[in-house]
Tab-separated table of C-alpha atoms and ligand atoms in Angstrom:
chain	number	residue	atom	x	y	z
A	214	MET	CA	30.410	47.172	10.084
A	215	LYS	CA	27.342	49.255	10.512
A	216	ASN	CA	25.883	47.984	7.253
A	217	LEU	CA	26.699	44.392	8.416
A	218	LYS	CA	24.753	45.070	11.625
A	219	ILE	CA	21.757	46.383	9.677
A	220	ILE	CA	21.948	43.357	7.451
A	221	ILE	CA	22.079	40.879	10.476
A	222	GLY	CA	19.205	42.771	12.166
A	223	SER	CA	17.082	42.690	8.987
A	224	VAL	CA	17.662	38.977	8.618
A	225	MET	CA	16.711	38.377	12.288
A	226	LEU	CA	13.558	40.416	11.897
A	227	LEU	CA	12.699	38.756	8.657
A	228	GLY	CA	13.250	35.334	10.507
A	229	LEU	CA	10.975	36.262	13.399
A	230	GLY	CA	8.365	37.555	10.892
A	231	ALA	CA	8.484	34.382	9.132
A	232	CYS	CA	7.948	32.493	12.340
A	233	ARG	CA	4.830	34.684	13.285
A	234	THR	CA	3.271	34.057	10.082
A	235	LEU	CA	3.248	30.306	10.449
A	236	PRO	CA	-0.254	29.016	11.037
A	237	ALA	CA	-0.837	27.714	14.478
A	238	SER	CA	-1.195	24.128	13.309
A	239	THR	CA	2.253	23.865	11.963
A	240	GLU	CA	4.017	25.410	15.031
A	241	LYS	CA	5.857	22.558	16.651
A	242	THR	CA	5.317	23.399	20.440
A	243	ASP	CA	6.623	20.108	21.412
A	244	ALA	CA	10.406	20.102	20.852
A	245	ALA	CA	10.363	16.283	20.391
A	246	TYR	CA	7.682	16.386	17.699
A	247	HIS	CA	9.166	16.077	14.127
A	248	ASN	CA	5.857	15.538	12.063
A	249	LEU	CA	7.455	12.555	10.616
A	250	ILE	CA	4.366	10.584	10.147
A	251	LEU	CA	2.103	13.009	8.491
A	252	ASP	CA	4.778	14.787	6.529
A	253	GLY	CA	6.057	11.389	5.718
A	254	LYS	CA	2.683	10.548	4.187
A	255	ILE	CA	3.042	13.431	1.740
A	256	TYR	CA	6.560	12.574	1.063
A	257	SER	CA	5.720	9.000	0.100
A	258	ALA	CA	2.625	10.120	-1.799
A	259	PHE	CA	4.764	12.528	-3.749
A	260	TYR	CA	7.076	9.679	-4.834
A	261	GLN	CA	4.120	7.552	-5.795
A	262	GLN	CA	2.547	10.338	-7.899
A	263	ARG	CA	5.572	11.722	-9.502
A	264	ALA	CA	8.696	9.434	-9.415
A	265	ALA	CA	9.450	7.642	-12.722
A	266	GLU	CA	11.322	5.259	-10.641
A	267	TYR	CA	8.048	4.273	-9.033
A	268	GLU	CA	6.535	3.682	-12.467
A	269	ALA	CA	9.585	1.617	-13.358
A	270	LEU	CA	9.314	-0.468	-10.241
A	271	CYS	CA	5.548	-1.114	-11.054
A	272	LEU	CA	6.502	-2.104	-14.591
A	273	GLN	CA	9.242	-4.285	-13.375
A	274	ALA	CA	6.828	-6.132	-11.042
A	275	TYR	CA	4.171	-6.616	-13.794
A	276	ASN	CA	6.698	-7.763	-16.313
A	277	ILE	CA	8.116	-10.439	-13.879
A	278	ALA	CA	4.339	-11.310	-13.209
A	279	LYS	CA	3.584	-11.706	-16.939
A	280	LEU	CA	6.867	-13.860	-17.427
A	281	GLN	CA	5.944	-16.132	-14.555
A	282	LEU	CA	2.340	-16.373	-15.647
A	283	ASP	CA	3.444	-17.390	-19.125
A	284	ASN	CA	5.626	-20.057	-17.526
A	285	ALA	CA	2.678	-21.312	-15.370
A	286	ILE	CA	0.383	-21.418	-18.439
A	287	ALA	CA	3.029	-23.447	-20.339
A	288	ARG	CA	3.432	-26.094	-17.722
A	289	HIS	CA	-0.082	-26.223	-16.480
A	290	GLN	CA	-1.453	-29.623	-15.962
A	291	GLY	CA	-4.396	-30.964	-13.920
A	292	GLU	CA	-8.098	-30.255	-13.564
A	293	LYS	CA	-8.106	-26.969	-11.799
A	294	PRO	CA	-8.256	-23.794	-13.904
A	295	LEU	CA	-5.457	-21.340	-13.314
A	296	ALA	CA	-5.854	-18.350	-11.188
A	297	ILE	CA	-3.973	-15.369	-9.900
A	298	VAL	CA	-4.760	-13.631	-6.645
A	299	SER	CA	-4.170	-10.013	-6.245
A	300	ASP	CA	-4.585	-7.327	-3.521
A	301	ILE	CA	-5.878	-4.091	-4.761
A	302	ASP	CA	-4.668	-1.034	-2.798
A	303	GLU	CA	-1.147	-0.068	-3.775
A	304	THR	CA	-0.819	-3.281	-5.689
A	305	PHE	CA	-2.632	-1.833	-8.778
A	306	LEU	CA	-4.719	1.167	-7.531
A	307	ASP	CA	-3.004	4.264	-6.202
A	308	ASN	CA	-4.598	5.874	-3.169
A	309	SER	CA	-1.903	8.453	-2.473
A	310	TYR	CA	-4.461	11.188	-2.955
A	311	TYR	CA	-6.397	10.018	0.132
A	312	ALA	CA	-3.149	10.114	2.172
A	313	VAL	CA	-2.298	13.721	1.043
A	314	GLU	CA	-5.751	15.112	1.799
A	315	ARG	CA	-5.697	13.521	5.369
A	316	ALA	CA	-2.154	14.651	5.997
A	317	ARG	CA	-3.015	18.334	5.008
A	318	GLN	CA	-5.718	18.230	7.636
A	319	GLY	CA	-3.271	17.043	10.194
A	320	LYS	CA	-4.848	13.583	10.210
A	321	ASP	CA	-3.906	9.997	9.585
A	322	TYR	CA	-6.159	7.195	7.983
A	323	ASP	CA	-9.501	6.368	9.698
A	324	GLN	CA	-12.114	4.054	8.508
A	325	LYS	CA	-14.903	6.710	7.956
A	326	THR	CA	-13.026	8.905	5.678
A	327	TRP	CA	-11.403	5.900	3.899
A	328	ASN	CA	-14.839	4.490	3.067
A	329	GLU	CA	-15.822	8.037	1.718
A	330	TRP	CA	-12.744	7.790	-0.523
A	331	THR	CA	-13.128	4.368	-1.826
A	332	ALA	CA	-16.913	5.020	-2.458
A	333	LYS	CA	-15.849	7.582	-5.098
A	334	GLY	CA	-14.223	4.850	-7.089
A	335	ILE	CA	-11.508	7.259	-8.428
A	336	ALA	CA	-8.194	5.713	-7.338
A	337	THR	CA	-5.904	5.519	-10.370
A	338	PRO	CA	-4.220	2.591	-11.925
A	339	LEU	CA	-0.532	2.055	-11.412
A	340	THR	CA	1.583	2.168	-14.518
A	341	GLY	CA	1.261	-1.205	-16.417
A	342	ALA	CA	-1.422	-2.615	-14.343
A	343	GLN	CA	-4.312	-2.570	-16.726
A	344	GLU	CA	-2.153	-4.205	-19.318
A	345	PHE	CA	-1.108	-6.940	-16.997
A	346	TYR	CA	-4.431	-7.910	-15.522
A	347	ASN	CA	-6.101	-7.791	-18.873
A	348	TYR	CA	-3.392	-9.984	-20.322
A	349	ALA	CA	-4.042	-12.561	-17.660
A	350	ALA	CA	-7.663	-12.542	-18.336
A	351	SER	CA	-6.984	-12.735	-22.079
A	352	ARG	CA	-5.059	-15.975	-21.537
A	353	GLY	CA	-8.011	-17.590	-19.778
A	354	VAL	CA	-6.648	-17.048	-16.212
A	355	ASN	CA	-9.024	-16.249	-13.479
A	356	VAL	CA	-8.109	-12.893	-11.694
A	357	PHE	CA	-9.297	-12.945	-8.029
A	358	TYR	CA	-9.016	-9.643	-6.036
A	359	ILE	CA	-8.658	-10.342	-2.393
A	360	THR	CA	-8.801	-7.059	-0.595
A	361	ASN	CA	-9.139	-5.893	2.932
A	362	ARG	CA	-11.585	-3.270	1.832
A	363	LYS	CA	-14.689	-4.070	3.832
A	364	THR	CA	-17.958	-5.384	2.422
A	365	GLU	CA	-19.564	-1.926	2.475
A	366	GLU	CA	-16.874	-0.677	0.155
A	367	ARG	CA	-17.777	-3.203	-2.511
A	368	ASN	CA	-19.800	-0.846	-4.835
A	369	GLY	CA	-17.245	1.820	-4.925
A	370	THR	CA	-14.435	-0.818	-5.561
A	371	MET	CA	-16.471	-2.389	-8.324
A	372	LYS	CA	-17.002	1.005	-9.889
A	373	ASN	CA	-13.319	1.789	-9.710
A	374	LEU	CA	-12.277	-1.495	-11.323
A	375	LYS	CA	-14.740	-0.931	-14.106
A	376	LYS	CA	-13.772	2.774	-14.413
A	377	TYR	CA	-10.256	1.646	-15.489
A	378	GLY	CA	-11.171	-1.481	-17.323
A	379	PHE	CA	-9.873	-4.051	-15.004
A	380	PRO	CA	-11.242	-7.538	-15.661
A	381	VAL	CA	-14.062	-8.678	-13.378
A	382	GLN	CA	-14.870	-12.155	-14.330
A	383	GLY	CA	-17.691	-12.619	-11.915
A	384	GLU	CA	-18.992	-11.170	-8.638
A	385	ASP	CA	-17.232	-13.847	-6.780
A	386	HIS	CA	-13.939	-12.735	-8.226
A	387	LEU	CA	-13.979	-9.551	-5.999
A	388	ILE	CA	-13.529	-10.804	-2.418
A	389	MET	CA	-13.885	-8.206	0.216
A	390	ARG	CA	-12.991	-8.396	3.930
A	391	SER	CA	-16.081	-9.620	5.872
A	392	ALA	CA	-14.472	-11.031	8.898
A	393	GLU	CA	-10.640	-11.313	9.960
A	394	SER	CA	-7.891	-9.290	8.217
A	395	SER	CA	-5.896	-12.429	7.349
A	396	LYS	CA	-6.444	-13.342	3.849
A	397	GLU	CA	-5.421	-16.987	4.320
A	398	ASN	CA	-9.057	-18.378	4.481
A	399	ARG	CA	-10.096	-16.441	1.542
A	400	ARG	CA	-7.052	-17.654	-0.390
A	401	GLN	CA	-7.911	-21.356	0.702
A	402	GLU	CA	-11.353	-20.794	-0.537
A	403	VAL	CA	-10.138	-19.856	-4.091
A	404	SER	CA	-7.524	-22.713	-4.162
A	405	ARG	CA	-10.422	-25.317	-3.507
A	406	ASN	CA	-11.388	-24.746	-7.150
A	407	PHE	CA	-8.388	-23.060	-8.689
A	408	ASP	CA	-4.830	-23.591	-9.061
A	409	ILE	CA	-3.265	-20.295	-7.712
A	410	VAL	CA	-0.093	-19.793	-9.729
A	411	LEU	CA	0.638	-16.111	-8.829
A	412	LEU	CA	-0.005	-13.621	-6.046
A	413	LEU	CA	0.523	-9.969	-6.216
A	414	GLY	CA	0.575	-7.580	-3.233
A	415	ASP	CA	2.363	-4.554	-1.583
A	416	ASN	CA	2.048	-6.099	1.844
A	417	LEU	CA	3.625	-9.424	2.861
A	418	ALA	CA	0.348	-10.599	4.440
A	419	ASP	CA	-0.936	-10.651	0.773
A	420	PHE	CA	1.136	-13.675	0.052
A	421	SER	CA	1.205	-16.013	2.971
A	422	LYS	CA	-0.068	-16.571	6.485
A	423	ASP	CA	3.539	-16.708	7.559
A	424	PHE	CA	3.198	-12.953	7.596
A	425	ASP	CA	-0.032	-12.440	9.457
A	426	HIS	CA	0.536	-10.279	12.419
A	427	LYS	CA	4.206	-11.116	12.945
A	428	THR	CA	6.814	-9.118	14.668
A	429	GLU	CA	9.545	-7.277	12.662
A	430	ALA	CA	12.123	-10.098	13.422
A	431	GLU	CA	9.644	-12.807	12.312
A	432	ARG	CA	8.789	-10.900	9.123
A	433	SER	CA	12.380	-10.487	8.172
A	434	ALA	CA	13.147	-14.241	9.076
A	435	ASN	CA	10.208	-15.458	7.011
A	436	VAL	CA	11.094	-13.305	3.970
A	437	LYS	CA	14.442	-14.918	4.023
A	438	SER	CA	13.007	-18.483	4.304
A	439	LEU	CA	10.643	-17.782	1.470
A	440	LYS	CA	13.225	-15.980	-0.629
A	441	ASN	CA	12.795	-18.181	-3.660
A	442	GLU	CA	9.151	-17.289	-3.965
A	443	PHE	CA	9.751	-13.534	-4.520
A	444	GLY	CA	9.720	-12.732	-8.236
A	445	LYS	CA	8.449	-16.299	-8.792
A	446	LYS	CA	5.081	-16.871	-7.209
A	447	TYR	CA	5.110	-13.643	-4.992
A	448	ILE	CA	5.046	-10.407	-6.865
A	449	VAL	CA	5.733	-7.344	-4.589
A	450	LEU	CA	4.774	-3.846	-5.451
A	451	PRO	CA	6.508	-1.062	-3.425
A	452	ASN	CA	4.551	0.908	-0.795
A	453	PHE	CA	6.339	2.936	1.777
A	454	GLY	CA	3.268	5.057	2.692
A	455	TYR	CA	1.711	2.444	5.040
A	456	GLY	CA	1.642	-1.327	5.591
A	457	ASP	CA	2.399	-4.041	8.065
A	458	TRP	CA	6.025	-3.021	7.887
A	459	GLU	CA	4.999	-0.004	9.919
A	460	SER	CA	2.285	-1.707	12.002
A	461	ALA	CA	4.811	-4.416	13.096
A	462	PHE	CA	7.137	-1.817	14.401
A	463	TYR	CA	4.190	-0.398	16.609
A	464	ASN	CA	3.316	-4.020	17.622
A	465	TYR	CA	0.079	-3.542	15.772
A	466	ASN	CA	-1.055	-1.035	18.159
A	467	TYR	CA	-3.614	0.956	15.882
A	468	LYS	CA	-4.437	3.421	18.689
A	469	LEU	CA	-1.231	5.437	18.637
A	470	THR	CA	-1.600	8.922	17.448
A	471	PRO	CA	0.688	10.302	14.701
A	472	LYS	CA	2.543	12.225	17.354
A	473	GLN	CA	3.214	9.120	19.397
A	474	LYS	CA	4.265	7.231	16.317
A	475	ASP	CA	6.452	10.030	15.319
A	476	SER	CA	8.635	10.027	18.380
A	477	LEU	CA	8.885	6.176	18.414
A	478	MET	CA	9.973	6.154	14.763
A	479	TYR	CA	12.220	8.998	14.869
A	480	ASN	CA	14.209	7.722	17.969
A	481	ALA	CA	14.231	4.058	16.553
A	482	ALA	CA	15.715	5.236	13.089
A	483	LYS	CA	19.474	4.309	13.028
A	484	ALA	CA	22.093	6.831	12.169
A	485	THR	CA	24.867	4.402	12.413
A	486	PRO	CA	24.840	0.687	10.955
B	125	LIG	MG1	-2.410	-3.233	-0.526
């Protein structure tokens, strides 16, 4: 009995000792705070960096893309040359490193540090990406990159594409965001001269204006009404680190702090169906 008390006492002391050694920044003074958002960034980045399942999902997406591209080439008629339109981030370049670095500093995305990251041009290709985009180019298909990276990020982005050998068939094939976040006008611009047969993205707004700034309910309804396009014209890459799926939940309020997002998401998550 005496030994048991000593053991219990030692365990309690060890426990207290462990608490005291926690750095101040990781102490959760607010009982309602779970650090869901920033730890979640690391969790999703970890999946992106290490899960073979993630690689398999990427390969699955590019394999379907290749199949549909071959079909489109085989049935192609008309004057306009064929084109595919692709997003960049988390569609074929992996930026999980940026998310980890920020989260370790207790911070979320911001434009300034994001620009510093993209200027380096070192985001890595997703598994199977180089093969797919180069295959498309080798078949004479025009590859257009429509990204919401800003015009000031152009040089770093071009450097990154070239570093990993992604096809750049002209300066006009890399289309940055100069005005609104919607990609609709930029897609329309491409479709004036090209027949867009395939779109690749990790965010539904990469495919159609039907997903621009929509509520969660509208997004869900529009996915169902466009169900025949997925795996056909729309090729979706997985990204649970960020995206409109999250922004829609916050009603596109980009001013919320990670702490505010944390409690909203924690409480909205369902523990029963
Ligand atoms: Mg993206």
